[in-house]
XYZ file of C-alpha atoms in Angstrom:
746
model
C -85.652 -104.964 -25.865
C -86.327 -108.361 -24.265
C -86.234 -107.112 -20.502
C -87.134 -104.083 -18.526
C -84.669 -101.401 -18.057
C -83.455 -102.748 -14.633
C -82.853 -106.154 -16.336
C -80.961 -104.679 -19.476
C -77.888 -106.689 -20.329
C -75.192 -104.711 -22.144
C -72.582 -106.238 -24.422
C -69.476 -104.326 -25.700
C -67.641 -105.310 -29.014
C -64.345 -104.038 -29.860
C -62.762 -104.640 -33.397
C -59.408 -105.392 -34.321
C -57.069 -102.707 -35.949
C -53.488 -102.870 -34.434
C -52.551 -99.390 -33.112
C -55.674 -97.835 -34.333
C -57.851 -100.200 -31.738
C -56.156 -98.081 -28.901
C -59.131 -95.854 -29.651
C -61.001 -98.577 -27.740
C -59.368 -97.484 -24.528
C -60.851 -94.022 -25.211
C -64.299 -95.597 -25.737
C -64.000 -97.528 -22.603
C -63.017 -94.705 -20.664
C -66.141 -92.838 -21.677
C -68.389 -95.844 -20.689
C -66.999 -95.854 -17.128
C -66.962 -92.123 -16.679
C -70.743 -92.049 -17.469
C -71.708 -95.115 -15.397
C -72.558 -97.067 -18.541
C -72.863 -101.038 -17.410
C -70.856 -103.750 -19.294
C -72.259 -107.095 -18.861
C -70.308 -108.846 -21.376
C -67.548 -107.999 -23.671
C -65.770 -109.492 -26.566
C -63.393 -108.522 -29.514
C -61.067 -109.573 -32.336
C -57.186 -109.285 -32.418
C -55.984 -106.095 -30.527
C -59.689 -105.411 -29.509
C -59.576 -108.788 -27.988
C -56.411 -107.807 -26.106
C -58.002 -104.649 -24.492
C -61.409 -106.560 -23.934
C -59.508 -109.608 -22.305
C -57.784 -107.005 -20.127
C -61.058 -105.310 -19.071
C -62.606 -108.464 -18.324
C -59.720 -109.582 -16.055
C -60.390 -106.730 -13.829
C -58.036 -104.200 -15.160
C -59.537 -100.651 -14.811
C -59.582 -98.354 -17.671
C -57.117 -96.111 -15.963
C -54.702 -99.020 -15.683
C -55.307 -100.122 -19.316
C -54.569 -96.518 -20.316
C -51.365 -96.122 -18.420
C -50.249 -99.528 -19.604
C -50.700 -99.032 -23.461
C -48.696 -95.556 -23.194
C -45.511 -97.138 -21.743
C -42.226 -97.880 -23.394
C -42.741 -101.533 -22.321
C -45.849 -101.959 -24.141
C -44.461 -100.178 -27.227
C -41.469 -102.752 -27.179
C -44.166 -105.501 -26.709
C -45.788 -104.395 -30.022
C -42.913 -103.555 -32.084
C -40.926 -106.886 -30.903
C -38.185 -105.101 -29.026
C -36.641 -105.856 -25.548
C -34.900 -103.638 -23.030
C -31.367 -104.272 -22.175
C -32.014 -106.258 -19.145
C -33.699 -108.889 -21.128
C -30.894 -109.210 -23.587
C -28.060 -111.700 -22.663
C -24.879 -110.722 -24.535
C -23.134 -114.065 -23.380
C -25.581 -116.011 -25.952
C -25.013 -113.721 -28.900
C -22.632 -114.672 -31.432
C -19.986 -112.480 -33.101
C -21.332 -109.857 -35.562
C -20.898 -110.234 -39.339
C -21.934 -108.635 -42.370
C -25.170 -110.855 -42.951
C -28.576 -109.296 -43.412
C -30.932 -112.222 -44.271
C -30.776 -115.789 -42.814
C -32.504 -118.858 -44.252
C -33.461 -121.787 -41.623
C -33.536 -125.396 -42.750
C -34.170 -128.733 -41.112
C -33.622 -132.134 -42.275
C -36.000 -132.632 -45.325
C -36.939 -128.822 -45.337
C -37.802 -127.169 -48.805
C -36.910 -123.840 -49.421
C -40.279 -122.477 -48.477
C -39.790 -123.941 -45.232
C -36.759 -121.779 -44.459
C -38.396 -118.454 -45.340
C -39.383 -116.265 -42.268
C -42.986 -116.310 -41.183
C -42.944 -113.201 -39.003
C -41.508 -109.641 -38.883
C -41.173 -109.301 -34.968
C -39.952 -111.176 -32.226
C -42.750 -112.182 -29.696
C -41.033 -113.232 -26.663
C -41.638 -110.127 -24.589
C -45.350 -109.996 -25.758
C -45.657 -113.752 -24.887
C -44.184 -113.194 -21.498
C -46.246 -110.182 -20.497
C -49.594 -111.782 -21.821
C -48.750 -115.059 -19.762
C -47.707 -112.674 -16.533
C -50.761 -110.166 -16.900
C -53.428 -112.878 -17.486
C -52.302 -116.029 -15.418
C -54.113 -114.723 -12.017
C -57.232 -114.151 -13.898
C -57.234 -117.453 -15.672
C -56.845 -119.097 -12.341
C -59.462 -117.065 -10.542
C -62.144 -117.906 -13.212
C -61.196 -121.623 -13.506
C -60.306 -121.135 -17.065
C -63.905 -120.516 -17.814
C -64.263 -117.005 -19.586
C -67.949 -116.818 -17.969
C -66.475 -116.717 -14.652
C -64.206 -113.594 -15.233
C -65.026 -110.083 -13.779
C -67.035 -109.420 -17.085
C -67.902 -112.807 -19.149
C -65.403 -112.537 -22.303
C -65.180 -113.962 -25.717
C -62.606 -113.585 -28.608
C -62.001 -115.208 -31.922
C -59.334 -116.583 -33.936
C -58.823 -117.824 -37.404
C -58.549 -121.454 -38.375
C -57.258 -121.043 -41.963
C -56.832 -124.603 -42.700
C -60.651 -125.099 -42.162
C -61.674 -121.650 -43.355
C -63.459 -120.749 -40.174
C -63.520 -118.613 -37.043
C -62.807 -120.087 -33.753
C -64.324 -118.838 -30.723
C -62.591 -118.870 -27.305
C -64.841 -119.563 -24.214
C -62.175 -120.859 -21.813
C -58.654 -121.997 -21.425
C -55.435 -120.071 -20.662
C -56.633 -116.230 -21.203
C -53.004 -115.236 -22.678
C -53.602 -118.053 -25.206
C -56.932 -116.797 -26.300
C -55.680 -113.266 -26.432
C -52.462 -113.965 -28.295
C -54.050 -116.226 -30.941
C -56.605 -113.595 -31.616
C -54.204 -110.886 -32.195
C -51.672 -113.018 -34.601
C -51.549 -110.786 -37.453
C -49.993 -112.905 -40.453
C -46.462 -112.349 -41.396
C -45.965 -109.891 -38.296
C -46.524 -112.272 -35.386
C -45.661 -116.210 -35.708
C -49.276 -118.332 -35.563
C -50.056 -120.519 -32.340
C -51.109 -123.880 -32.444
C -54.145 -124.619 -29.983
C -55.594 -127.900 -29.666
C -54.158 -129.180 -32.954
C -55.435 -126.060 -34.953
C -53.101 -123.403 -36.398
C -54.565 -120.212 -35.462
C -54.169 -116.578 -36.698
C -55.686 -113.153 -36.287
C -59.491 -113.373 -36.000
C -59.734 -110.385 -38.341
C -59.087 -112.746 -41.174
C -62.672 -113.772 -41.052
C -64.645 -111.386 -38.524
C -62.714 -108.180 -37.606
C -65.803 -106.823 -35.795
C -67.448 -109.789 -34.230
C -70.845 -108.208 -33.133
C -72.722 -111.323 -34.472
C -70.488 -113.673 -32.460
C -70.893 -111.794 -29.168
C -74.912 -111.808 -29.637
C -74.995 -115.460 -30.287
C -72.943 -116.087 -27.262
C -74.594 -113.751 -24.824
C -77.878 -112.747 -26.211
C -77.380 -109.135 -24.798
C -80.422 -106.511 -24.861
C -77.992 -103.649 -25.941
C -74.849 -103.757 -27.792
C -72.173 -100.885 -27.782
C -69.434 -101.229 -30.264
C -66.275 -99.676 -31.259
C -65.117 -100.432 -34.674
C -62.020 -99.072 -36.278
C -61.767 -101.419 -39.205
C -62.163 -98.631 -41.710
C -59.093 -96.743 -40.561
C -56.473 -98.089 -42.630
C -55.229 -96.540 -45.879
C -56.399 -98.142 -49.197
C -53.670 -100.522 -50.751
C -51.079 -99.004 -53.206
C -49.103 -100.603 -56.189
C -45.868 -99.860 -54.018
C -46.821 -100.420 -50.379
C -46.873 -104.322 -49.573
C -47.980 -103.870 -46.054
C -51.182 -101.867 -47.216
C -51.783 -104.642 -49.624
C -51.563 -107.377 -46.906
C -53.900 -105.268 -44.775
C -56.400 -105.139 -47.383
C -56.194 -108.965 -48.075
C -56.291 -109.952 -44.234
C -58.494 -107.807 -42.587
C -62.331 -108.560 -43.044
C -64.077 -105.133 -43.480
C -67.614 -106.092 -44.720
C -70.326 -104.128 -43.177
C -71.291 -105.685 -39.916
C -74.710 -107.386 -39.504
C -76.600 -105.563 -36.537
C -78.416 -108.339 -34.793
C -80.482 -106.150 -32.802
C -82.093 -102.762 -32.878
C -80.577 -101.488 -29.455
C -77.141 -100.962 -30.959
C -74.772 -98.079 -30.919
C -71.480 -98.177 -32.861
C -68.635 -95.671 -32.426
C -66.487 -95.637 -35.629
C -63.413 -93.686 -35.158
C -61.524 -93.120 -38.510
C -57.837 -92.563 -37.925
C -56.436 -92.180 -41.497
C -53.081 -90.811 -40.140
C -52.432 -94.107 -38.054
C -51.364 -97.371 -39.634
C -51.790 -100.785 -38.172
C -48.433 -100.790 -36.585
C -47.994 -97.254 -35.759
C -47.880 -97.978 -31.847
C -45.928 -94.834 -31.528
C -49.361 -92.963 -31.879
C -51.035 -94.724 -29.188
C -51.904 -91.655 -27.291
C -53.624 -90.009 -30.534
C -55.627 -93.098 -30.991
C -56.943 -92.965 -27.478
C -57.847 -89.402 -27.603
C -59.682 -89.836 -30.777
C -61.619 -92.926 -29.549
C -62.613 -90.719 -26.472
C -63.781 -87.900 -28.450
C -65.811 -89.970 -30.798
C -67.551 -91.912 -27.913
C -68.628 -88.589 -26.377
C -70.294 -87.552 -29.663
C -72.433 -90.904 -29.368
C -72.892 -90.575 -25.802
C -76.428 -89.236 -25.971
C -77.391 -92.230 -28.303
C -75.779 -94.650 -25.760
C -77.777 -93.116 -22.906
C -80.990 -93.252 -24.888
C -80.406 -96.906 -25.521
C -79.393 -97.721 -21.846
C -81.460 -96.480 -18.748
C -79.805 -98.538 -16.334
C -76.521 -97.240 -14.853
C -73.636 -98.774 -13.063
C -71.250 -96.209 -11.112
C -67.653 -96.649 -11.052
C -67.890 -97.505 -7.117
C -70.107 -100.333 -8.068
C -67.855 -101.616 -10.521
C -64.824 -101.561 -8.519
C -66.597 -103.309 -5.745
C -67.188 -106.078 -8.310
C -63.378 -105.984 -9.378
C -62.428 -106.365 -5.892
C -64.533 -109.365 -5.297
C -63.205 -111.032 -8.576
C -59.512 -110.091 -7.749
C -59.882 -111.338 -4.203
C -59.732 -114.863 -5.937
C -56.410 -113.916 -7.317
C -53.443 -116.271 -6.072
C -49.894 -115.160 -5.902
C -47.731 -116.163 -8.908
C -45.624 -118.608 -7.125
C -44.049 -121.198 -9.257
C -43.253 -124.720 -7.910
C -42.779 -126.667 -11.196
C -41.481 -126.083 -14.673
C -42.624 -128.397 -17.476
C -41.046 -128.447 -21.006
C -42.770 -129.358 -24.129
C -41.619 -129.750 -27.660
C -38.112 -131.019 -26.953
C -36.279 -134.140 -26.472
C -35.458 -135.749 -23.060
C -31.770 -134.619 -23.547
C -32.534 -131.154 -24.722
C -35.312 -130.651 -21.827
C -32.380 -131.121 -19.415
C -30.224 -128.482 -21.094
C -33.245 -126.226 -20.786
C -33.825 -127.134 -17.079
C -30.095 -126.137 -16.317
C -30.690 -122.583 -18.064
C -33.838 -121.983 -16.095
C -31.883 -123.200 -12.900
C -34.946 -123.544 -10.490
C -33.997 -125.362 -7.525
C -36.480 -127.605 -5.643
C -39.216 -125.502 -3.832
C -41.080 -122.346 -4.937
C -40.246 -119.127 -6.506
C -42.214 -116.023 -7.566
C -42.572 -115.869 -11.307
C -40.567 -112.710 -11.555
C -37.356 -114.707 -10.408
C -37.829 -116.830 -13.538
C -37.958 -113.916 -15.712
C -34.139 -113.546 -16.458
C -33.669 -117.137 -16.921
C -36.594 -117.379 -19.316
C -35.069 -114.528 -21.451
C -31.731 -116.072 -21.113
C -33.094 -119.469 -22.495
C -34.639 -117.468 -25.339
C -31.483 -115.792 -26.260
C -29.548 -119.238 -26.802
C -29.137 -119.720 -30.409
C -30.607 -123.234 -30.459
C -33.952 -121.859 -29.375
C -36.145 -120.745 -32.035
C -39.232 -119.702 -29.753
C -40.934 -120.240 -26.465
C -44.446 -119.975 -25.575
C -45.362 -119.945 -21.944
C -48.514 -120.807 -19.936
C -49.423 -121.303 -16.293
C -51.763 -124.021 -14.622
C -52.886 -123.336 -11.157
C -52.322 -126.099 -8.606
C -54.844 -125.919 -5.772
C -53.258 -128.452 -3.686
C -49.990 -126.468 -3.239
C -51.682 -122.966 -3.863
C -49.042 -122.347 -6.554
C -48.582 -122.392 -10.228
C -46.799 -124.643 -12.818
C -45.051 -122.862 -15.564
C -45.479 -124.648 -18.916
C -43.028 -123.944 -21.609
C -43.652 -124.984 -25.148
C -40.155 -124.640 -26.579
C -39.315 -124.874 -30.134
C -35.724 -125.531 -31.316
C -34.009 -123.648 -33.832
C -33.454 -125.333 -36.973
C -30.434 -127.504 -37.770
C -28.992 -125.541 -40.546
C -28.718 -121.710 -40.884
C -27.600 -120.161 -44.247
C -26.805 -116.290 -43.877
C -26.279 -113.900 -46.855
C -24.942 -110.413 -46.891
C -21.946 -108.038 -47.530
C -21.207 -104.742 -48.531
C -21.935 -102.676 -51.780
C -20.362 -99.562 -52.472
C -19.690 -96.565 -54.903
C -15.867 -97.357 -54.074
C -14.129 -100.736 -55.103
C -14.619 -102.130 -51.556
C -17.455 -104.316 -52.460
C -17.726 -107.418 -50.343
C -20.031 -110.618 -50.443
C -20.685 -112.704 -47.483
C -22.017 -116.301 -46.917
C -22.290 -117.973 -43.627
C -23.382 -121.270 -42.518
C -24.207 -122.742 -39.000
C -25.185 -126.129 -37.834
C -26.673 -126.907 -34.598
C -25.864 -129.746 -32.437
C -28.467 -129.659 -29.571
C -28.692 -132.193 -26.763
C -27.436 -132.574 -23.283
C -24.890 -130.138 -24.453
C -25.199 -127.433 -27.025
C -22.542 -126.921 -29.846
C -22.459 -125.223 -33.105
C -20.466 -125.757 -36.204
C -19.882 -122.692 -38.363
C -18.109 -121.523 -41.371
C -18.256 -118.235 -43.330
C -16.690 -116.596 -46.324
C -16.182 -112.870 -47.190
C -15.144 -112.410 -50.919
C -14.105 -109.206 -52.556
C -11.403 -107.251 -54.056
C -10.597 -105.316 -50.820
C -11.416 -107.862 -48.264
C -11.416 -111.782 -48.480
C -11.759 -114.459 -45.488
C -12.600 -117.867 -44.774
C -13.416 -118.939 -41.126
C -14.364 -122.208 -39.558
C -15.440 -122.744 -36.004
C -16.947 -124.926 -33.447
C -18.487 -123.707 -30.165
C -19.392 -125.800 -26.976
C -22.030 -124.215 -24.733
C -22.310 -125.551 -21.177
C -25.410 -124.311 -19.404
C -26.162 -124.441 -15.783
C -25.652 -121.971 -12.692
C -22.154 -121.191 -14.173
C -22.305 -121.283 -18.127
C -19.387 -120.819 -20.119
C -18.471 -121.636 -23.642
C -15.514 -122.991 -25.535
C -14.610 -122.202 -29.008
C -11.807 -123.160 -31.609
C -11.378 -122.564 -34.909
C -9.188 -121.147 -37.785
C -9.495 -118.078 -40.063
C -7.671 -116.551 -43.053
C -7.954 -113.020 -43.700
C -6.564 -110.706 -46.591
C -6.931 -106.962 -46.928
C -5.879 -105.531 -50.163
C -5.176 -101.665 -49.903
C -4.813 -100.414 -53.343
C -3.924 -96.694 -54.094
C -7.235 -95.492 -55.577
C -10.419 -93.632 -55.010
C -12.115 -95.486 -57.712
C -15.877 -95.576 -58.099
C -17.820 -98.030 -60.077
C -16.453 -96.466 -63.295
C -12.931 -96.145 -62.702
C -9.901 -98.613 -62.938
C -8.251 -99.783 -59.766
C -4.524 -99.188 -59.340
C -2.383 -101.939 -58.065
C -2.091 -102.926 -54.450
C 0.419 -101.009 -52.351
C -0.297 -102.910 -49.151
C -1.489 -106.341 -48.973
C -2.074 -107.935 -45.553
C -2.625 -111.638 -45.086
C -2.879 -113.851 -41.849
C -3.834 -117.273 -40.935
C -4.542 -118.281 -37.506
C -5.867 -120.841 -35.097
C -7.470 -119.901 -31.946
C -8.905 -121.275 -28.932
C -11.192 -119.112 -26.645
C -12.990 -119.494 -23.346
C -15.914 -117.093 -22.539
C -17.991 -116.689 -19.393
C -20.797 -114.060 -18.688
C -20.426 -110.959 -16.820
C -23.856 -110.100 -15.884
C -26.446 -110.021 -18.411
C -24.831 -107.531 -20.999
C -21.082 -108.600 -20.574
C -18.546 -111.213 -21.037
C -15.031 -112.010 -19.894
C -13.096 -113.906 -22.684
C -9.611 -115.583 -22.797
C -8.031 -116.209 -26.070
C -5.038 -118.210 -27.393
C -4.113 -117.662 -30.805
C -1.274 -119.034 -32.984
C -0.821 -116.666 -36.068
C 1.167 -116.472 -39.398
C 1.069 -112.964 -40.864
C 2.480 -112.414 -44.278
C 2.083 -108.657 -45.567
C 3.364 -107.359 -48.939
C 4.109 -103.677 -49.740
C 5.900 -101.128 -51.382
C 8.027 -98.528 -49.709
C 7.038 -95.681 -52.273
C 3.765 -94.668 -53.692
C 4.926 -94.279 -57.324
C 5.882 -97.812 -57.891
C 5.896 -99.417 -61.437
C 4.667 -102.940 -62.438
C 8.207 -104.131 -62.674
C 8.934 -103.349 -58.977
C 8.903 -106.155 -56.516
C 7.231 -105.731 -53.107
C 8.761 -106.183 -49.718
C 7.467 -109.050 -47.773
C 7.287 -109.432 -43.936
C 6.225 -112.704 -42.523
C 5.300 -112.799 -38.560
C 4.661 -116.215 -36.617
C 3.492 -115.306 -33.199
C 1.498 -116.519 -30.407
C -1.028 -114.181 -29.124
C -2.695 -114.276 -25.229
C -5.560 -112.126 -24.739
C -7.883 -111.283 -21.833
C -10.899 -108.910 -22.419
C -14.046 -107.709 -20.682
C -16.767 -106.573 -23.251
C -20.165 -105.050 -22.531
C -22.527 -104.148 -25.239
C -25.852 -102.495 -25.265
C -25.755 -100.970 -28.516
C -28.839 -100.847 -30.619
C -27.112 -101.723 -33.927
C -24.036 -103.503 -35.142
C -23.180 -100.336 -37.331
C -24.262 -96.890 -37.012
C -25.507 -97.190 -33.359
C -27.598 -94.244 -32.072
C -28.370 -95.602 -28.596
C -26.946 -97.739 -25.466
C -23.274 -98.229 -24.864
C -20.068 -100.146 -25.411
C -17.061 -100.814 -23.463
C -14.230 -103.202 -24.211
C -11.030 -103.612 -22.036
C -8.382 -105.745 -23.220
C -4.728 -106.887 -22.516
C -2.612 -109.149 -24.871
C 0.953 -110.547 -25.156
C 2.311 -110.980 -28.426
C 5.542 -113.115 -28.884
C 6.904 -114.008 -32.177
C 9.490 -114.007 -35.097
C 9.705 -111.736 -37.843
C 11.030 -112.503 -41.292
C 11.735 -109.575 -43.728
C 12.482 -110.044 -47.324
C 13.060 -106.608 -48.956
C 11.760 -105.665 -52.422
C 12.880 -103.530 -55.357
C 11.909 -100.218 -53.594
C 13.353 -100.773 -50.278
C 16.491 -98.920 -49.131
C 17.302 -101.946 -46.894
C 18.698 -104.778 -49.032
C 19.286 -107.608 -46.167
C 16.947 -110.380 -45.361
C 16.429 -110.097 -41.588
C 15.187 -112.449 -38.669
C 14.235 -110.764 -35.386
C 12.264 -111.784 -32.381
C 9.664 -109.498 -30.778
C 7.744 -109.702 -27.545
C 5.247 -106.978 -26.375
C 2.370 -106.248 -24.417
C -0.781 -104.358 -25.449
C -3.529 -102.528 -23.060
C -6.553 -101.072 -25.067
C -9.713 -99.476 -23.942
C -12.722 -98.442 -26.010
C -15.764 -96.751 -24.747
C -18.979 -95.545 -26.552
C -21.771 -94.226 -25.014
C -25.029 -92.517 -26.423
C -25.801 -90.670 -23.460
C -28.584 -88.306 -24.732
C -31.962 -89.595 -26.215
C -34.933 -87.620 -27.216
C -37.151 -87.991 -30.259
C -35.534 -85.223 -32.267
C -31.936 -85.531 -31.168
C -29.534 -88.168 -30.012
C -25.898 -87.613 -29.149
C -23.010 -89.832 -27.905
C -19.270 -89.737 -27.496
C -16.414 -92.399 -27.840
C -13.148 -92.766 -26.121
C -10.276 -95.033 -27.289
C -6.560 -95.262 -25.816
C -3.887 -97.881 -26.408
C -0.708 -98.291 -24.251
C 1.983 -100.848 -25.927
C 5.398 -101.805 -25.418
C 5.815 -102.777 -28.973
C 9.015 -102.080 -30.757
C 9.724 -101.414 -34.535
C 9.965 -104.127 -37.180
C 12.421 -104.103 -39.938
C 11.289 -100.874 -41.889
C 8.795 -97.995 -41.556
C 5.798 -99.703 -43.573
C 5.972 -103.066 -41.771
C 6.163 -101.235 -38.507
C 2.870 -99.344 -39.439
C 1.177 -102.293 -40.565
C 1.722 -104.098 -37.226
C 0.821 -101.270 -35.016
C -2.688 -100.613 -33.555
C -4.943 -98.726 -35.757
C -7.462 -96.231 -34.853
C -10.465 -96.549 -37.223
C -13.408 -95.179 -35.539
C -16.067 -94.903 -38.608
C -16.914 -97.807 -41.003
C -15.130 -96.343 -44.081
C -11.850 -95.695 -42.219
C -11.406 -99.653 -41.773
C -10.997 -99.591 -45.740
C -8.043 -97.353 -45.812
C -4.300 -97.912 -44.887
C -3.634 -94.442 -42.973
C -0.140 -94.673 -41.285
C -0.895 -91.324 -39.769
C -3.550 -92.967 -37.613
C -1.391 -96.010 -36.316
C 0.606 -95.756 -33.089
C 1.803 -97.791 -30.225
C 0.430 -95.333 -27.781
C -2.411 -93.097 -28.207
C -5.728 -91.536 -27.083
C -8.656 -90.375 -28.751
C -11.978 -88.737 -28.191
C -15.111 -88.372 -30.540
C -18.582 -86.788 -30.546
C -21.600 -88.302 -32.408
C -24.806 -86.321 -33.194
C -27.780 -88.017 -34.694
C -31.111 -86.400 -35.991
C -33.767 -88.895 -36.614
C -36.212 -87.783 -39.474
C -38.284 -90.995 -38.952
C -37.870 -94.445 -37.243
C -35.485 -95.563 -40.099
C -34.067 -92.267 -41.432
C -31.456 -90.270 -39.974
C -28.742 -87.625 -40.305
C -25.533 -88.715 -38.441
C -22.320 -86.360 -37.888
C -19.240 -87.463 -36.002
C -15.873 -86.195 -35.436
C -12.693 -87.601 -33.780
C -9.508 -86.325 -32.628
C -6.395 -88.761 -32.402
C -3.328 -88.051 -30.332
C -0.579 -90.328 -30.805
C 2.373 -90.378 -28.129
C 5.252 -90.869 -30.447
C 4.012 -90.702 -34.150
C 5.627 -93.522 -36.118
C 7.521 -91.584 -38.952
C 10.062 -92.729 -41.691
C 13.669 -92.102 -41.501
C 16.175 -91.834 -44.616
C 16.749 -95.577 -44.586
C 13.124 -96.504 -44.640
C 13.396 -97.372 -41.106
C 10.692 -96.429 -38.457
C 11.508 -93.992 -35.517
C 9.394 -91.648 -33.294
C 8.310 -88.005 -33.615
C 7.565 -87.230 -30.018
C 6.000 -83.875 -31.248
C 3.479 -85.551 -33.036
C 0.441 -83.369 -33.552
C -3.370 -84.138 -33.093
C -5.154 -85.647 -36.339
C -8.767 -85.610 -37.060
C -11.638 -87.884 -38.824
C -15.033 -86.495 -39.346
C -17.973 -87.684 -41.209
C -21.540 -86.561 -42.149
C -24.062 -89.333 -43.401
C -27.547 -89.766 -44.305
C -28.653 -93.253 -43.474
C -31.581 -95.279 -43.883
C -31.814 -98.385 -41.902
C -33.715 -100.839 -44.188
C -34.723 -104.393 -42.996
C -31.827 -105.711 -44.700
C -29.093 -103.225 -43.767
C -28.024 -99.586 -43.596
C -28.060 -97.493 -46.658
C -25.739 -94.673 -46.318
C -24.476 -91.491 -48.272
C -21.702 -89.910 -46.594
C -18.932 -87.347 -46.650
C -15.776 -88.120 -44.942
C -12.760 -86.333 -44.054
C -9.249 -87.811 -43.067
C -6.625 -85.312 -41.726
C -3.169 -85.724 -43.400
C -4.437 -88.061 -46.232
C -3.293 -87.225 -49.576
C -6.813 -86.941 -50.849
C -8.341 -85.894 -47.439
C -12.251 -85.902 -48.532
C -14.088 -88.928 -49.738
C -17.788 -89.525 -50.672
C -19.352 -92.820 -50.313
C -22.753 -94.552 -50.987
C -22.934 -97.665 -49.368
C -25.366 -100.469 -48.687
C -24.620 -103.226 -46.106
C -22.008 -103.665 -43.442
C -18.200 -103.034 -43.315
C -17.342 -105.592 -40.911
C -14.731 -108.136 -40.795
C -13.986 -111.528 -39.084
C -12.005 -111.112 -35.805
C -8.163 -110.741 -36.099
C -5.122 -111.088 -33.705
C -4.227 -107.690 -34.824
C -7.453 -106.216 -33.048
């Protein structure tokens, strides 16, 4: 010991470890409760984050409360709450489950994703939480409430980088940049990753920097499981995290080593368990700690020092925004989205515009920092913006035990300047469904944003009379629906989660079908063509957590449309009607679709669904044609692959309930049941024409499914029931998404 006990200087060192590093909070709690002084602090990765918070003046109680919140869990897992998602900026859902991104001259390796989670919330909260402390210390970490150090890894030069100053959020973020989980940060020209790559428990670094008399450490480096042949994540952890035995630089060192074998690096749901174990293990070592440190510092004394430091905090008022990483015209586009008028604004006022900017599909990433401006007693908000790649290629589809397999490929090309536009095309290809679509979309930013979209689509649905599996023959088609249409749409936001949309569509529909089910190969199909204009107004609000098999959030769609056109009917050999006809039609439709997953717990989730349609639509030339053109009720994914006339009507209401039992984060059991009540069921008369049965009874659809939500898409095994169907039960194994391009029939 280099000094007397009254001059003892104590340093605390916290290791990396992801979720296991939450044990550090329990460790610090024991130190505070027992008046153990902390004169210096340092760490790596998640240890650097906790050490940085403590050095900034956060109390242990504040840190403990923060890391137990849902918001912290969202930061750690890359999720965002509904208020920070902007539906207007989202694009139409499709069946993709992988996207490659290219810029001019990119190789395939440049197009592969480099991170698993989205860091936008984490980066904002780090900036928000550390900015005042950074300003108060003048970006010199020796001047923080407690002098602080952390390390990151410079993989190009194979060395650790010690942070002694600069924006505190940059240091913490660089230190915890776990490879493949978070994207790396470039600082002073160096691409930096998680400090644990070279030094996961930087006890030697802290000693070199501060020369303390006593070192107290909390090291969870040995908690992660050993790598196995079939666990890629465990292999990465073993390669990435440096776990050699730490070199103890001085004798007066006490290390608490909580072992948390049941908590993996990214198990942030188990934060409370890790904190409790860290607290318990620190208590066990408390006698050794007290033996090494005779000096005390009470919580009251610590809080006095905290208040003195925090008295230097300046209000987070922004009077300037700078944008880096973009061309001049692109910066002007971004500035319009941020919409900051002249003068000053609290940082909180810029939070929604910031996340709205991130939601723009021309933006790949944003990293925020702040700079204090003493002349105006305010801050400059600095945004390092990286634009999205020029070309995006998407792949996906649906692979099933029935003959409804569909491949998907999509392409988007971004044009980003003073205005933003996107050229896109996609294709679905399969026996059941095929589609080709081309679109262009213009986005206009500013105080009143809107988008204008135009394009064309060819759709085909081939309903064949078969319940075939991979090993059975598929019988010929009995309904073949085709459409070609061009559309022009205008969309404006309605709050953060809703949009208003106006569509103008010209469509040519041509459907082929048989009037009987036992047709033979020599029979010719009836053909109905319909040329029409469609005008549609809709309001849509969406907070569902998934594009298929949602289990939380809500969805509402309210739409009205007018359809006016001419029907041409050409009878086939199975029709009782022999004359070719031409007929004008003009009708209105109002539709409401509402889903709400109103109950959420860890063990059970529940929701309901309402759908109602009112229409002035009249009948087409025959029963099948009338059924094809009528609104269809298709509440479950598989129901979209069957032609079910009993669930088509001009006017109907429906109600359904959904129950979800989660077995783990990605595995769940889902059961759902729906009741469909038509007001005038469409039935066939003796001349193959359509008429109403006003006594139509209620009909039911039900399904129960075991679903695994893989990183690519859902894998499901389901049993499905359709009332009044010839074969009411179906059993389906499915991987991927049963989704289609938009249609005028919707």
